[in-house]
Every structure is written in structure tokens, then in C-alpha cells.
Short mmCIF file of C-alpha atoms in Angstrom, two decimals:
data_model
loop_
_atom_site.label_atom_id
_atom_site.label_comp_id
_atom_site.label_asym_id
_atom_site.label_seq_id
_atom_site.Cartn_x
_atom_site.Cartn_y
_atom_site.Cartn_z
CA UNK A 3 58.35 10.06 33.17
CA UNK A 4 58.93 8.28 29.46
CA UNK A 5 58.00 5.29 28.96
CA UNK A 6 58.47 2.99 25.71
CA UNK A 7 58.49 -0.29 24.37
CA UNK A 8 61.36 -2.03 22.73
CA UNK A 9 61.26 -5.74 20.49
CA UNK A 10 63.69 -6.70 18.23
CA UNK A 11 64.58 -9.65 16.21
CA UNK A 12 67.55 -11.59 15.91
CA UNK A 13 67.72 -14.44 12.78
CA UNK A 14 70.91 -16.23 14.29
CA UNK A 15 73.73 -15.78 16.68
CA UNK A 16 76.99 -18.24 17.11
CA UNK A 17 78.98 -17.99 20.16
CA UNK A 18 80.96 -20.11 21.96
CA UNK A 19 78.57 -20.69 25.12
CA UNK A 20 75.21 -21.18 22.36
CA UNK A 21 73.32 -21.14 18.80
CA UNK A 22 70.64 -18.99 18.27
CA UNK A 23 68.02 -18.90 15.54
CA UNK A 24 64.79 -16.72 15.20
CA UNK A 25 65.42 -14.86 18.49
CA UNK A 26 63.28 -12.13 19.23
CA UNK A 27 62.94 -10.11 22.40
CA UNK A 28 60.05 -7.73 23.59
CA UNK A 29 61.13 -5.69 26.65
CA UNK A 30 57.01 -4.37 27.32
CA UNK A 31 58.62 -0.31 28.74
CA UNK A 32 61.54 1.04 29.69
CA UNK A 33 61.19 4.03 31.80
CA UNK A 34 63.35 7.20 31.26
CA UNK A 35 62.07 9.87 35.14
CA UNK A 36 62.31 13.32 34.57
CA UNK A 37 61.78 14.23 37.73
CA UNK A 38 64.81 14.86 41.09
CA UNK A 39 63.45 14.45 43.34
CA UNK A 40 63.50 11.01 45.23
CA UNK A 41 60.46 8.29 45.13
CA UNK A 42 59.08 8.20 47.75
CA UNK A 43 58.00 5.59 50.28
CA UNK A 44 54.50 4.08 48.64
CA UNK A 45 54.83 4.72 45.08
CA UNK A 46 51.19 2.61 43.68
CA UNK A 47 49.55 2.24 47.10
CA UNK A 48 47.98 -1.17 47.42
CA UNK A 49 44.66 -1.45 49.45
CA UNK A 50 46.50 -2.09 52.70
CA UNK A 51 49.65 0.15 52.15
CA UNK A 52 48.00 3.11 54.08
CA UNK A 53 45.92 1.26 56.20
CA UNK A 54 47.28 1.49 59.23
CA UNK A 55 47.13 5.95 58.84
CA UNK A 56 43.03 5.07 58.45
CA UNK A 57 43.09 2.89 61.28
CA UNK A 58 44.84 6.04 63.11
CA UNK A 59 42.21 8.46 61.70
CA UNK A 60 39.11 5.92 62.23
CA UNK A 61 40.70 5.29 65.73
CA UNK A 62 40.32 9.16 66.65
CA UNK A 63 36.63 10.30 64.28
CA UNK A 64 35.29 7.18 64.52
CA UNK A 65 32.22 6.92 62.63
CA UNK A 66 28.70 6.33 63.40
CA UNK A 67 26.13 4.61 61.50
CA UNK A 68 22.57 5.11 61.06
CA UNK A 69 21.24 2.20 59.17
CA UNK A 70 19.22 3.11 56.41
CA UNK A 71 18.10 -0.51 55.82
CA UNK A 72 17.58 -3.16 58.50
CA UNK A 73 18.71 -6.44 55.86
CA UNK A 74 20.82 -7.78 53.89
CA UNK A 75 20.06 -8.78 50.40
CA UNK A 76 23.36 -9.17 48.52
CA UNK A 77 23.71 -12.40 48.18
CA UNK A 78 21.21 -15.92 47.82
CA UNK A 79 22.34 -16.73 51.15
CA UNK A 80 19.50 -13.85 52.53
CA UNK A 81 17.77 -12.13 53.32
CA UNK A 82 19.56 -11.91 56.28
CA UNK A 83 17.96 -9.56 59.42
CA UNK A 84 20.86 -7.79 61.23
CA UNK A 85 18.83 -6.03 63.84
CA UNK A 86 20.25 -5.56 67.04
CA UNK A 87 23.57 -7.71 67.68
CA UNK A 88 22.14 -10.44 64.85
CA UNK A 89 24.81 -11.25 62.40
CA UNK A 90 24.29 -12.24 58.64
CA UNK A 91 24.65 -16.16 57.10
CA UNK A 92 28.29 -14.76 56.36
CA UNK A 93 28.86 -13.55 59.70
CA UNK A 94 28.56 -9.73 58.68
CA UNK A 95 27.42 -7.21 61.04
CA UNK A 96 25.21 -4.24 60.88
CA UNK A 97 27.92 -1.62 61.01
CA UNK A 98 30.27 -3.84 58.58
CA UNK A 99 27.32 -3.91 56.67
CA UNK A 100 26.82 -0.06 55.94
CA UNK A 101 30.60 -0.25 55.93
CA UNK A 102 30.47 -2.06 53.11
CA UNK A 103 27.23 0.07 51.25
CA UNK A 104 29.53 3.10 51.48
CA UNK A 105 32.26 0.99 49.85
CA UNK A 106 29.99 -0.27 46.88
CA UNK A 107 28.77 3.15 45.96
CA UNK A 108 32.32 4.57 46.14
CA UNK A 109 33.27 1.97 44.40
CA UNK A 110 30.54 2.78 41.65
CA UNK A 111 31.33 6.82 41.73
CA UNK A 112 35.29 5.57 41.29
CA UNK A 113 34.54 3.21 38.24
CA UNK A 114 32.32 5.83 36.21
CA UNK A 115 34.92 8.39 36.74
CA UNK A 116 37.53 6.57 35.85
CA UNK A 117 35.88 4.85 32.62
CA UNK A 118 35.13 8.60 31.07
CA UNK A 119 39.20 9.05 32.11
CA UNK A 120 39.70 6.23 30.10
CA UNK A 121 37.53 7.06 27.54
CA UNK A 122 38.71 10.60 27.04
CA UNK A 123 42.60 9.67 26.86
CA UNK A 124 41.96 7.10 24.65
CA UNK A 125 40.69 9.35 22.64
CA UNK A 126 42.98 11.93 22.43
CA UNK A 127 46.04 9.71 22.01
CA UNK A 128 44.08 8.51 18.86
CA UNK A 129 43.64 11.86 17.90
CA UNK A 130 47.51 13.50 19.19
CA UNK A 131 49.05 10.03 19.98
CA UNK A 132 50.86 9.36 22.59
CA UNK A 133 53.83 11.68 23.31
CA UNK A 134 51.57 14.62 23.18
CA UNK A 135 53.19 17.56 25.78
CA UNK A 136 50.46 17.95 28.88
CA UNK A 137 49.86 21.35 29.19
CA UNK A 138 48.07 22.53 31.53
CA UNK A 139 49.73 26.07 32.44
CA UNK A 140 52.11 26.64 31.47
CA UNK A 141 54.00 29.04 33.93
CA UNK A 142 51.57 29.57 35.92
CA UNK A 143 51.18 26.43 37.10
CA UNK A 144 53.18 24.73 39.34
CA UNK A 145 52.56 21.57 39.66
CA UNK A 146 50.91 19.71 36.54
CA UNK A 147 50.00 16.93 38.21
CA UNK A 148 49.66 17.28 41.73
CA UNK A 149 47.24 13.91 42.61
CA UNK A 150 49.19 11.81 40.18
CA UNK A 151 52.67 12.92 41.72
CA UNK A 152 51.84 12.30 45.46
CA UNK A 153 50.35 8.56 44.89
CA UNK A 154 52.65 7.15 41.94
CA UNK A 155 55.90 9.19 42.58
CA UNK A 156 55.63 9.94 38.72
CA UNK A 157 56.10 13.20 37.35
CA UNK A 158 54.03 12.88 33.84
CA UNK A 159 55.09 14.64 30.83
CA UNK A 160 53.03 13.67 27.84
CA UNK A 161 49.66 11.41 27.03
CA UNK A 162 51.06 8.60 27.18
CA UNK A 163 52.37 8.38 30.73
CA UNK A 164 48.90 8.68 31.91
CA UNK A 165 48.38 5.20 30.91
CA UNK A 166 49.90 3.45 33.44
CA UNK A 167 48.29 5.59 36.35
CA UNK A 168 44.73 4.58 34.60
CA UNK A 169 45.78 0.61 34.79
CA UNK A 170 46.84 1.32 38.35
CA UNK A 171 43.63 2.81 38.76
CA UNK A 172 41.77 -0.01 36.96
CA UNK A 173 43.53 -2.92 39.11
CA UNK A 174 42.84 -1.06 42.69
CA UNK A 175 38.83 -0.64 41.61
CA UNK A 176 38.46 -4.46 40.79
CA UNK A 177 40.24 -5.59 43.47
CA UNK A 178 38.01 -2.89 45.66
CA UNK A 179 34.75 -4.87 44.73
CA UNK A 180 36.32 -7.89 45.10
CA UNK A 181 36.57 -6.75 48.79
CA UNK A 182 32.81 -6.59 48.91
CA UNK A 183 31.72 -9.51 47.91
CA UNK A 184 30.14 -12.27 50.26
CA UNK A 185 32.33 -13.50 53.45
CA UNK A 186 35.23 -11.87 51.90
CA UNK A 187 36.00 -8.09 54.65
CA UNK A 188 33.86 -8.20 57.74
CA UNK A 189 35.54 -5.33 59.94
CA UNK A 190 33.88 -2.18 59.37
CA UNK A 191 36.81 -0.03 59.77
CA UNK A 192 38.86 -2.26 57.65
CA UNK A 193 35.91 -1.08 54.60
CA UNK A 194 36.07 1.58 55.91
CA UNK A 195 39.37 1.98 55.09
CA UNK A 196 38.99 0.79 51.68
CA UNK A 197 36.31 3.60 51.32
CA UNK A 198 39.46 6.17 51.86
CA UNK A 199 41.74 4.00 48.76
CA UNK A 200 38.20 4.26 46.72
CA UNK A 201 38.03 8.10 47.67
CA UNK A 202 41.74 8.64 46.62
CA UNK A 203 41.85 6.48 43.48
CA UNK A 204 38.77 8.16 42.22
CA UNK A 205 40.40 11.72 42.55
CA UNK A 206 43.13 10.07 40.32
CA UNK A 207 41.10 9.11 37.60
CA UNK A 208 39.53 12.63 37.69
CA UNK A 209 43.01 14.39 37.36
CA UNK A 210 44.12 11.92 34.74
CA UNK A 211 40.56 12.61 32.72
CA UNK A 212 41.05 16.78 33.49
CA UNK A 213 44.47 16.35 32.54
CA UNK A 214 44.14 14.90 29.20
CA UNK A 215 41.20 17.30 28.02
CA UNK A 216 42.80 20.38 28.77
CA UNK A 217 46.41 19.50 27.06
CA UNK A 218 43.99 18.12 24.58
CA UNK A 219 40.97 19.94 23.70
CA UNK A 220 42.38 23.66 24.31
CA UNK A 221 40.56 24.39 27.85
CA UNK A 222 40.83 27.42 29.29
CA UNK A 223 44.64 27.15 31.29
CA UNK A 224 44.90 28.62 34.48
CA UNK A 225 43.29 31.54 33.08
CA UNK A 226 41.70 34.00 35.45
CA UNK A 227 39.64 35.09 32.77
CA UNK A 228 37.95 32.70 30.88
CA UNK A 229 34.63 33.94 29.92
CA UNK A 230 32.19 33.06 32.53
CA UNK A 231 29.07 30.78 31.69
CA UNK A 232 25.10 31.44 31.24
CA UNK A 233 23.65 29.24 33.79
CA UNK A 234 19.48 28.22 33.87
CA UNK A 235 16.81 27.52 31.28
CA UNK A 236 16.08 30.54 31.08
CA UNK A 237 18.84 31.78 29.36
CA UNK A 238 18.24 29.19 26.08
CA UNK A 239 16.82 30.49 23.29
CA UNK A 240 14.54 27.90 23.19
CA UNK A 241 12.73 29.49 18.83
CA UNK A 242 16.43 28.36 17.77
CA UNK A 243 16.57 24.19 17.59
CA UNK A 244 18.36 23.18 21.02
CA UNK A 245 20.98 20.20 21.38
CA UNK A 246 21.08 18.98 25.28
CA UNK A 247 23.98 16.75 26.13
CA UNK A 248 23.85 14.92 29.00
CA UNK A 249 26.12 12.69 31.20
CA UNK A 250 29.96 12.99 31.69
CA UNK A 251 31.73 12.58 28.64
CA UNK A 252 32.70 15.76 26.52
CA UNK A 253 34.68 14.80 23.35
CA UNK A 254 31.24 13.71 21.47
CA UNK A 255 29.58 17.35 22.76
CA UNK A 256 33.58 18.65 21.72
CA UNK A 257 32.39 17.16 18.29
CA UNK A 258 28.78 18.62 17.94
CA UNK A 259 30.29 22.34 18.36
CA UNK A 260 33.05 21.26 16.09
CA UNK A 261 30.36 19.95 13.14
CA UNK A 262 28.46 23.23 14.08
CA UNK A 263 31.21 25.54 13.54
CA UNK A 264 32.27 24.06 10.26
CA UNK A 265 29.13 24.13 9.13
CA UNK A 266 28.67 27.85 9.50
CA UNK A 267 25.33 27.34 12.70
CA UNK A 268 27.13 28.15 15.43
CA UNK A 269 24.61 30.31 16.19
CA UNK A 270 21.93 29.29 14.77
CA UNK A 271 21.51 26.24 17.03
CA UNK A 272 21.65 26.79 21.47
CA UNK A 273 23.77 23.80 22.42
CA UNK A 274 23.02 23.16 25.90
CA UNK A 275 24.02 20.65 28.79
CA UNK A 276 23.63 18.75 32.31
CA UNK A 277 26.23 17.17 34.36
CA UNK A 278 30.10 17.59 34.09
CA UNK A 279 29.75 16.99 30.31
CA UNK A 280 27.74 20.88 30.48
CA UNK A 281 30.76 22.20 32.88
CA UNK A 282 33.11 21.16 30.56
CA UNK A 283 31.26 22.06 27.36
CA UNK A 284 30.89 25.94 29.04
CA UNK A 285 35.51 25.37 28.92
CA UNK A 286 35.36 23.93 25.26
CA UNK A 287 32.97 26.46 24.00
CA UNK A 288 32.29 29.84 25.89
CA UNK A 289 28.54 30.13 23.67
CA UNK A 290 27.77 26.87 25.17
CA UNK A 291 24.96 27.07 27.89
CA UNK A 292 24.64 25.07 31.37
CA UNK A 293 20.90 24.06 32.06
CA UNK A 294 21.27 22.81 35.46
CA UNK A 295 21.67 19.51 37.63
CA UNK A 296 20.56 16.16 36.66
CA UNK A 297 18.01 15.89 39.16
CA UNK A 298 15.61 17.88 36.86
CA UNK A 299 16.91 15.86 34.33
CA UNK A 300 13.11 14.72 33.17
CA UNK A 301 12.32 18.31 33.50
CA UNK A 302 14.48 19.89 30.61
CA UNK A 303 13.34 16.79 28.76
CA UNK A 304 10.43 17.69 28.62
#
């Protein structure tokens, strides 16, 4: 898919129908599709598009709720006691409250991954431009963006083609968070349906992030012989200066590697990581090391 904005100005037009002066025409985007497959029934689905299918799944595989808290403390009407069949001031029940908490947790994770994807995509577009082609493995990969194709109905060819996908993710996350506001939703299964939707958005955002960084940062592209990464605290040479990167965002970590290489110090400093950045860093620099999980973060820092 190719999207280009068009804008042009006309100083003066005289015709039998009308006269125009200083006319400016701006078209947000002209789309040229490069995919021969017909469009599916639900591109860029809303919160309710797949709801009937969600309800069918939830009627067959019913959720089981084990409350971790008998109170709802999410608004100033409470605290509300939801034990037994009691309801909160807004009318919410215990099953709906548990589903709402799950939806909030899912939105937190999806927002984090989508924010990471936006930062990665913005960084790579600034560095390489919107027309930078997507390359996640050449002939070794038959479908370059399976989730994007399935959910959005587009076949991305450049980094710029990924922008409307992230716009969609961010729009849906805003609506999903609005659902968790006081009094907006009261049915536990509707909350669960939106949890499914959030999970789909989460995977979509993660796919955009990985496509962008694999294409732009030179990560291994469907290479079965890519180097193995060293894992564990014991693999670190503590006699050298140690840099520990933590979190999701790989561009700053990649910049550290680039700086050390440019100054001839790549072998003199240990670059290690925790969590997602660590894994992505080993894809960028095989000599980087994964210390371990984020649950041991304070122990590693000490």
C-alpha cells in the first residue's frame, strides 16, 4: 500500500460557472494498493465489529472469576463493597469489576507496546524516510506482516505504510480506556470481548515495532544461523566497565553500540540488558548479553 498527500494552489480561475482566486486544494492521502487479494469484510475493526464472535467463544468457554479484592476503589463514589451479589454505586457487579481490571491491565500492556512501536517507527522514518522498503526476510518470508494484513486489510511495502496501522492502534486504545470509566460498561462478557480486542491491538502494535526495527536496524532476517546470545549474570566480565540497558526501547541501546564501535571501544565495554531491550540488543550486536528477567532488576543493579 502506498499513501501520498497531495496539495496544490491555483492563483485564479475564470469560467462560465464561477471565478476563483487564491484557491488551495489539499488531499490528505491518495492510496495505491499493491495487493491483488480482495478486501475482507472487516478491515480496521471497531470494538464491536468482532463482538458476536467473541460472545460465541465466551458462551462456550465461560470465564471463571476469583476476586482478588472485594472492593472497587477506582472512583470517588467508593470504596464500594462488591461481596456476594452487592453492586457498586455505578451498578457494577463483582464479575464485571474483575473483567474491568483485566481490561485495564491489558490496556496498560498494549499502550506500552504501541508507544514503543510509535517511537521506533518515528525514529526509523526520521533516519531513513517513509519510502524505506520493508524487509523482514526476502524470499525466506512469505507473509511480511500477517497480523497487519489480517486485521487492517493492507499489505505494507514501506515504513510509511505502517503509520495508519499505528494510528488505528492508538485510536482503539483510547476507546478501550474510555470503556473502563465509571458507569460506561456493566456486563462482564462485554468487558471480556474488549479484552480480546485489546490483545489483538497489542499484537498489531508489536508487529509494527518489529517490522520497523528489523527493516531499519539490520536485525537477522529469517536467518536460521543467526548467532546465539549469552545469557546470565555469570557471562559478564566485571573487570570491564558495564552498561546495563533496561526496558523496551532499542534505538538508544543501538546508539550505545554504534558509539563504542565508532570509537574503537566495542571490546573494552560490556553492554548488557534486561527485558525486551536486551533481546533486541543481541539481535543488533551479537556480543551483547542478556542479564536476565526484569523481576531481578534491583539485584542486578546492586
